[in-house]
Coordinates of C-alpha atoms and ligand atoms in Angstrom, one line a residue:
M1 CA 0.0 0.0 0.0
P2 CA 1.6 3.3 -1.0
T3 CA 2.1 5.9 1.8
Y4 CA 1.1 8.8 -0.5
D5 CA 3.7 11.0 1.3
E6 CA 6.2 13.4 -0.4
A7 CA 8.8 10.6 -0.7
W8 CA 6.3 8.3 -2.4
F9 CA 5.2 11.0 -4.9
A10 CA 8.8 12.0 -5.5
S11 CA 9.5 8.4 -6.5
R12 CA 6.8 8.7 -9.1
A13 CA 8.0 12.0 -10.4
T14 CA 10.3 12.5 -13.4
P15 CA 14.0 12.1 -12.6
G16 CA 14.6 15.9 -12.6
I17 CA 11.8 16.6 -10.2
R18 CA 12.9 13.7 -7.9
A19 CA 16.1 15.4 -6.9
L20 CA 14.6 18.9 -6.7
K21 CA 14.1 21.1 -3.7
A22 CA 11.3 23.7 -3.8
Y23 CA 12.3 27.4 -4.1
D24 CA 13.0 28.9 -0.7
P25 CA 11.1 32.2 -0.3
G26 CA 13.1 33.1 2.8
H27 CA 10.6 34.0 5.5
D28 CA 6.9 33.7 6.0
V29 CA 6.4 37.4 5.6
V30 CA 2.6 37.1 5.6
A31 CA 2.5 35.5 9.0
M32 CA 5.0 38.1 10.3
R33 CA 2.8 40.9 9.0
E34 CA 0.0 39.5 11.1
R35 CA 2.1 39.3 14.3
T36 CA 4.0 42.6 14.0
Q37 CA 2.8 46.2 13.9
W38 CA 5.4 47.3 11.5
L39 CA 8.2 45.5 9.6
V40 CA 11.2 46.6 7.7
E41 CA 10.9 44.2 4.7
L42 CA 14.4 43.9 3.1
G43 CA 14.3 40.2 2.2
S44 CA 12.9 40.1 -1.3
N45 CA 14.4 43.0 -3.3
E46 CA 11.1 44.7 -3.7
N47 CA 10.7 48.3 -4.7
P48 CA 9.7 50.2 -1.5
Y49 CA 8.3 53.2 -3.4
G50 CA 5.6 51.4 -5.2
P51 CA 4.7 51.7 -8.9
S52 CA 3.6 54.7 -10.9
P53 CA 0.2 56.0 -9.6
Q54 CA -1.0 55.3 -13.1
A55 CA -0.7 51.5 -12.4
R56 CA -3.5 51.8 -9.8
A57 CA -5.8 53.7 -12.1
A58 CA -5.2 51.2 -14.9
V59 CA -5.9 48.2 -12.6
L60 CA -9.1 49.8 -11.3
D61 CA -10.2 50.4 -14.8
A62 CA -9.4 46.8 -15.9
L63 CA -11.5 45.4 -13.0
H64 CA -14.7 45.7 -14.9
L65 CA -13.5 43.0 -17.3
M66 CA -12.4 40.6 -14.6
H67 CA -15.0 38.0 -15.6
R68 CA -13.4 37.8 -19.1
Y69 CA -10.2 36.1 -19.9
P70 CA -7.2 38.4 -20.5
D71 CA -5.9 39.0 -24.0
P72 CA -4.0 35.7 -24.5
R73 CA -1.4 37.4 -26.7
G74 CA -1.0 40.5 -24.5
A75 CA -0.8 42.4 -27.8
A76 CA -1.2 46.0 -26.4
L77 CA 1.5 45.5 -23.8
K78 CA 3.8 44.0 -26.4
V79 CA 3.3 47.0 -28.7
K80 CA 4.3 49.3 -25.8
L81 CA 7.3 47.1 -24.9
A82 CA 8.3 47.1 -28.6
E83 CA 8.3 50.9 -28.7
T84 CA 10.2 51.0 -25.4
H85 CA 13.0 48.8 -26.7
G86 CA 12.9 49.5 -30.4
V87 CA 12.2 45.9 -31.4
A88 CA 9.4 44.1 -33.3
P89 CA 6.5 42.9 -31.1
S90 CA 7.0 39.4 -32.5
R91 CA 10.4 39.3 -30.7
I92 CA 8.6 39.6 -27.2
L93 CA 7.3 36.8 -25.0
L94 CA 5.3 37.7 -21.9
G95 CA 5.6 35.6 -18.7
N96 CA 3.9 35.3 -15.3
G97 CA 7.0 36.9 -13.9
S98 CA 10.4 36.3 -15.6
H99 CA 10.8 33.3 -13.2
E100 CA 8.3 31.5 -15.4
L101 CA 10.2 32.4 -18.6
L102 CA 13.5 31.2 -17.1
M103 CA 11.9 27.9 -16.2
Q104 CA 10.3 27.6 -19.7
L105 CA 13.6 28.2 -21.4
A106 CA 15.1 25.1 -19.8
Q107 CA 11.9 23.1 -20.3
V108 CA 12.0 23.9 -24.0
F109 CA 15.7 23.8 -24.7
A110 CA 17.4 21.4 -22.2
A111 CA 16.6 17.7 -21.8
P112 CA 18.3 14.9 -19.8
G113 CA 21.8 14.5 -21.3
D114 CA 22.1 18.2 -22.2
D115 CA 24.3 20.6 -20.2
V116 CA 23.2 24.0 -18.8
V117 CA 25.9 26.4 -17.7
Y118 CA 25.6 29.1 -15.1
S119 CA 27.8 30.7 -12.5
Q120 CA 28.4 29.8 -8.9
Y121 CA 26.3 32.3 -6.9
G122 CA 24.1 32.8 -10.0
F123 CA 20.4 33.4 -9.5
A124 CA 18.8 30.3 -7.8
V125 CA 16.2 29.8 -10.5
F126 CA 18.9 28.8 -13.0
A127 CA 19.6 25.7 -10.9
L128 CA 15.9 25.0 -10.4
A129 CA 15.1 25.3 -14.1
T130 CA 18.0 23.0 -15.0
R131 CA 17.1 20.3 -12.6
A132 CA 13.4 20.4 -13.4
A133 CA 14.2 19.9 -17.0
G134 CA 16.4 16.9 -16.0
A135 CA 19.4 18.5 -17.6
N136 CA 22.9 18.5 -16.2
A137 CA 24.2 21.6 -14.4
R138 CA 27.7 22.8 -15.1
V139 CA 28.5 25.4 -12.5
A140 CA 31.3 27.9 -13.4
P141 CA 33.4 29.0 -10.4
A142 CA 32.8 32.6 -9.5
L143 CA 35.5 35.2 -9.2
P144 CA 37.4 35.0 -5.9
D145 CA 36.5 37.1 -2.9
A146 CA 39.5 39.3 -3.5
A147 CA 38.7 40.2 -7.2
A148 CA 37.6 43.7 -8.2
M149 CA 34.2 42.1 -8.6
P150 CA 34.1 39.7 -5.7
L151 CA 32.0 36.6 -6.2
G152 CA 31.0 37.9 -9.6
H153 CA 30.6 36.0 -12.9
D154 CA 33.9 34.8 -14.4
V155 CA 33.7 34.9 -18.2
D156 CA 36.7 32.5 -18.5
T157 CA 35.2 29.8 -16.3
L158 CA 31.8 30.2 -17.9
L159 CA 33.4 29.7 -21.4
A160 CA 35.4 26.8 -20.1
A161 CA 32.3 25.1 -18.7
I162 CA 30.6 25.0 -22.1
T163 CA 30.7 21.6 -23.8
P164 CA 29.3 20.2 -27.0
A165 CA 26.3 19.1 -24.9
T166 CA 25.6 22.6 -23.7
K167 CA 22.3 24.0 -24.8
L168 CA 21.9 27.0 -22.5
V169 CA 24.0 29.5 -20.6
Y170 CA 22.3 31.6 -17.9
V171 CA 23.8 34.8 -16.7
A172 CA 22.1 37.3 -14.5
N173 CA 23.4 40.8 -15.2
P174 CA 23.5 42.4 -12.7
N175 CA 23.4 39.3 -10.6
N176 CA 21.2 38.3 -7.7
P177 CA 22.3 37.6 -4.9
T178 CA 25.7 39.2 -5.4
G179 CA 24.6 42.5 -6.9
T180 CA 27.7 42.4 -9.1
W181 CA 27.7 42.9 -12.9
L182 CA 29.6 41.9 -16.0
D183 CA 31.1 45.0 -17.6
R184 CA 30.4 45.7 -21.3
D185 CA 33.6 44.1 -22.5
S186 CA 33.2 41.0 -20.5
L187 CA 29.7 40.4 -21.6
R188 CA 30.7 41.1 -25.2
R189 CA 33.5 38.6 -24.8
L190 CA 31.2 35.9 -23.5
I191 CA 28.7 36.4 -26.3
D192 CA 31.4 36.5 -29.0
A193 CA 33.3 33.5 -27.8
A194 CA 30.4 31.1 -27.0
P195 CA 29.5 28.7 -29.8
R196 CA 26.7 30.1 -32.0
E197 CA 24.5 27.0 -31.3
V198 CA 24.4 27.8 -27.6
I199 CA 21.5 29.9 -26.4
I200 CA 22.7 32.6 -24.0
V201 CA 20.1 33.8 -21.5
V202 CA 20.9 37.2 -20.0
D203 CA 18.6 37.8 -17.0
E204 CA 18.4 41.6 -16.7
A205 CA 15.9 41.8 -13.8
Y206 CA 17.9 44.7 -12.4
A207 CA 18.9 46.4 -15.6
E208 CA 16.8 49.6 -15.0
M209 CA 18.8 50.1 -11.7
A210 CA 22.2 49.9 -13.2
D211 CA 23.8 53.4 -13.7
V212 CA 27.5 52.8 -14.1
P213 CA 28.9 53.6 -17.5
D214 CA 30.5 50.2 -17.9
Y215 CA 27.2 48.4 -17.7
A216 CA 25.5 47.5 -21.0
S217 CA 22.3 45.6 -21.6
A218 CA 22.6 42.7 -24.0
L219 CA 19.8 44.3 -25.9
T220 CA 22.2 47.0 -27.1
L221 CA 25.3 44.9 -27.1
A222 CA 24.0 41.8 -28.9
A223 CA 20.9 43.1 -30.8
H224 CA 22.1 41.2 -33.9
R225 CA 22.7 37.9 -32.2
G226 CA 20.0 35.4 -32.7
N227 CA 21.2 33.1 -29.9
V228 CA 21.0 35.8 -27.2
V229 CA 17.8 36.0 -25.1
V230 CA 17.2 38.9 -22.7
T231 CA 14.7 38.5 -19.8
R232 CA 13.3 41.5 -18.0
T233 CA 10.7 42.0 -15.2
F234 CA 8.1 44.4 -13.9
S235 CA 8.8 43.2 -10.4
K236 CA 11.8 45.3 -9.5
A237 CA 12.3 48.8 -10.9
Y238 CA 8.7 49.0 -12.0
A239 CA 7.5 47.9 -8.5
L240 CA 4.8 45.4 -9.7
A241 CA 6.1 42.3 -8.0
G242 CA 2.6 41.4 -6.8
L243 CA 1.1 41.3 -10.2
R244 CA 3.6 38.9 -11.8
C245 CA 4.7 40.0 -15.2
G246 CA 8.0 39.6 -17.0
Y247 CA 9.1 39.4 -20.6
L248 CA 11.8 38.2 -22.8
I249 CA 13.2 39.6 -26.0
A250 CA 14.8 37.2 -28.4
A251 CA 14.8 36.1 -32.1
E252 CA 11.3 35.7 -33.5
G253 CA 11.9 32.0 -34.1
L254 CA 12.7 31.4 -30.4
V255 CA 9.6 33.2 -29.3
A256 CA 7.5 31.1 -31.7
V257 CA 8.9 27.9 -30.3
M258 CA 8.4 29.0 -26.7
E259 CA 4.8 29.9 -27.5
R260 CA 4.2 26.2 -27.9
V261 CA 4.4 25.6 -24.2
R262 CA 3.1 28.9 -22.9
E263 CA -0.1 28.6 -20.9
S264 CA -2.6 30.5 -23.0
F265 CA -3.6 33.1 -20.3
N266 CA -0.4 33.2 -18.3
V267 CA -0.5 37.0 -17.7
N268 CA -3.6 38.2 -16.1
S269 CA -5.6 41.3 -17.2
L270 CA -4.7 43.4 -14.2
A271 CA -1.0 42.8 -14.8
L272 CA -1.3 43.6 -18.5
A273 CA -3.1 46.9 -17.7
A274 CA -0.7 47.9 -15.0
C275 CA 2.4 47.1 -17.0
Q276 CA 1.2 49.1 -19.9
A277 CA 0.5 52.0 -17.6
V278 CA 3.9 52.0 -15.9
L279 CA 5.8 52.0 -19.2
G280 CA 4.1 55.3 -20.0
D281 CA 5.4 56.9 -16.8
V282 CA 9.1 57.3 -17.4
E283 CA 9.3 60.1 -14.8
H284 CA 8.3 57.8 -12.0
L285 CA 10.8 55.2 -13.1
A286 CA 13.6 57.8 -13.2
W287 CA 12.6 59.1 -9.8
S288 CA 12.5 55.6 -8.3
R289 CA 15.8 54.8 -9.9
E290 CA 17.4 57.9 -8.4
R291 CA 16.1 57.2 -4.9
N292 CA 17.4 53.7 -5.1
A293 CA 20.9 54.8 -6.3
E294 CA 21.0 57.4 -3.6
Q295 CA 20.0 55.0 -0.8
R296 CA 22.1 52.2 -2.2
A297 CA 25.2 54.4 -1.9
A298 CA 24.2 55.6 1.6
L299 CA 23.5 52.1 2.9
R300 CA 26.7 50.8 1.5
A301 CA 28.7 53.6 3.0
A302 CA 26.9 53.2 6.4
L303 CA 27.6 49.5 6.5
Q304 CA 31.3 49.9 5.5
A305 CA 31.7 52.6 8.2
R306 CA 30.7 49.9 10.7
G307 CA 33.4 47.6 9.4
I308 CA 31.0 45.5 7.4
P309 CA 32.4 44.6 3.9
V310 CA 29.8 45.1 1.2
L311 CA 30.0 43.9 -2.4
P312 CA 29.7 46.5 -5.3
S313 CA 26.0 46.6 -6.4
Q314 CA 24.1 47.8 -9.4
T315 CA 20.8 46.5 -8.1
N316 CA 18.4 47.5 -5.4
F317 CA 20.1 45.3 -2.8
V318 CA 23.6 44.8 -1.3
L319 CA 25.3 41.7 -0.2
A320 CA 27.0 42.3 3.1
H321 CA 29.5 40.2 4.9
L322 CA 28.4 39.9 8.5
G323 CA 30.8 37.0 9.2
D324 CA 30.3 34.1 11.6
A325 CA 27.7 36.1 13.6
T326 CA 25.4 36.2 10.5
P327 CA 22.7 33.8 11.7
A328 CA 22.6 35.4 15.2
V329 CA 22.5 38.9 13.7
E330 CA 19.7 37.9 11.3
A331 CA 17.7 36.3 14.1
A332 CA 18.1 39.3 16.4
L333 CA 17.1 41.7 13.6
L334 CA 14.0 39.6 12.9
D335 CA 13.0 40.0 16.6
R336 CA 13.1 43.7 15.9
G337 CA 11.0 43.4 12.7
V338 CA 13.8 43.8 10.3
I339 CA 13.9 41.1 7.6
L340 CA 17.0 40.3 5.7
R341 CA 17.6 37.3 3.3
P342 CA 19.9 34.6 4.7
M343 CA 22.3 33.3 2.1
G344 CA 23.0 29.7 3.4
G345 CA 21.1 28.3 0.5
Y346 CA 23.6 30.0 -1.9
G347 CA 26.6 28.6 0.0
L348 CA 27.3 32.1 1.4
P349 CA 26.3 31.6 5.1
T350 CA 28.5 34.5 6.3
Y351 CA 26.7 36.9 4.1
S352 CA 23.3 38.5 4.2
R353 CA 21.4 40.1 1.3
I354 CA 19.8 43.4 2.2
A355 CA 17.4 45.2 0.0
V356 CA 17.9 48.9 -0.3
G357 CA 14.9 50.4 1.5
T358 CA 13.7 54.0 1.8
A359 CA 15.7 56.4 3.9
D360 CA 13.5 55.6 6.9
E361 CA 13.8 51.9 6.4
N362 CA 17.5 52.1 6.1
R363 CA 17.7 54.2 9.2
L364 CA 15.7 51.6 11.2
L365 CA 17.9 48.8 9.8
L366 CA 21.1 50.5 10.9
K367 CA 19.7 51.4 14.3
A368 CA 18.6 47.8 14.9
L369 CA 22.0 46.6 13.6
D370 CA 23.8 48.8 16.0
E371 CA 21.8 47.5 18.9
V372 CA 22.3 43.9 17.9
R373 CA 26.0 44.2 17.3
A374 CA 26.7 46.3 20.4
Ligands
PLP401 C1 13.7 39.1 -8.9 C2 14.5 38.5 -10.0 C3 13.8 38.0 -11.1 C4 12.4 38.4 -11.3 O1 11.5 37.5 -11.0 P1 10.0 37.8 -11.4 O2 9.5 36.4 -11.6 O3 9.9 38.5 -12.7 O4 9.3 38.5 -10.3 C5 14.5 37.4 -12.1 N1 15.8 37.3 -12.1 C6 16.5 37.7 -11.0 C7 18.0 37.6 -11.0 C8 15.8 38.3 -9.9 O5 16.5 38.7 -8.9

């Protein structure tokens, strides 16, 4: 008689799923919100300023059609995205968050026996997507701690990890959880030197937050390269994480093949409306970007002033080295309502990932940190 427990169902699952562990969301923030009057939520890289006010108006307006299915093609949003990026709408695929698209890329292009390459300390979804597809992960060692871009992607090890069996390479640029980025020349070198048969996925979830001159989007750098896919999201700079919408830009043929597995109504009508609206409010995006850059610099400086090493970041979070005391510090901060993201799952247990909050949130974080470390 089967036990019908997790182990039993896992034994019935496909080989890739059998070995898989579910995505770890960090903390149960919902339960914590119920228990605590106020929280400083710095665990999920959300945008604390919220979206353009036009998003709310668009969502309210879209509510009268909630009994109807959404546009299965998301045509109006694609037109707006096409204008924003100067590409044909046929090169855009929408996803229920870019997480869905990252998973689907592996589902479509990597099978058991195929290799997928990504960097050590690369975004956790790359490993999930690879395993779920039953493909073989080839993890490229990251740059050392002492490098100019500590723990960042190493183009040499990434290239060396590519084999004839490699179907996909995932790189997040800038990367989560390190915050580091590949400069223009390194990214160009990776794209130029990789075999043309390999599909290179550049996850640019934080692209809108990057402001250093040596950062370049693969959209501008590799616009002519058919094997390069860029994923973007509305969850971070556009502050629509709760509505779940992301997109990819790739060759028309790749989009056509991915369409074969896309769930017909994967992006809901409220998300479609809100995303269209926020794309029209470039002032809000610029304002939010500036606040983030300002607070990111201030937070980094404040942590460093306390003797805490902080990695360079072009995102809306920083990776801070709290050392052996990390679990104790994180737990004590949690008692004070301040949520950071533990990094044990990434093999970085002496680091903590801290989202860049508002000026007030960062002040509360630093105050709590000073109490805890006193
Ligand atoms: C947050 C994040 C995403 C975005 O996920 P969504 O599913 O679009 O919310 C993608 N990649 C990286 C590296 C991220 O940090």
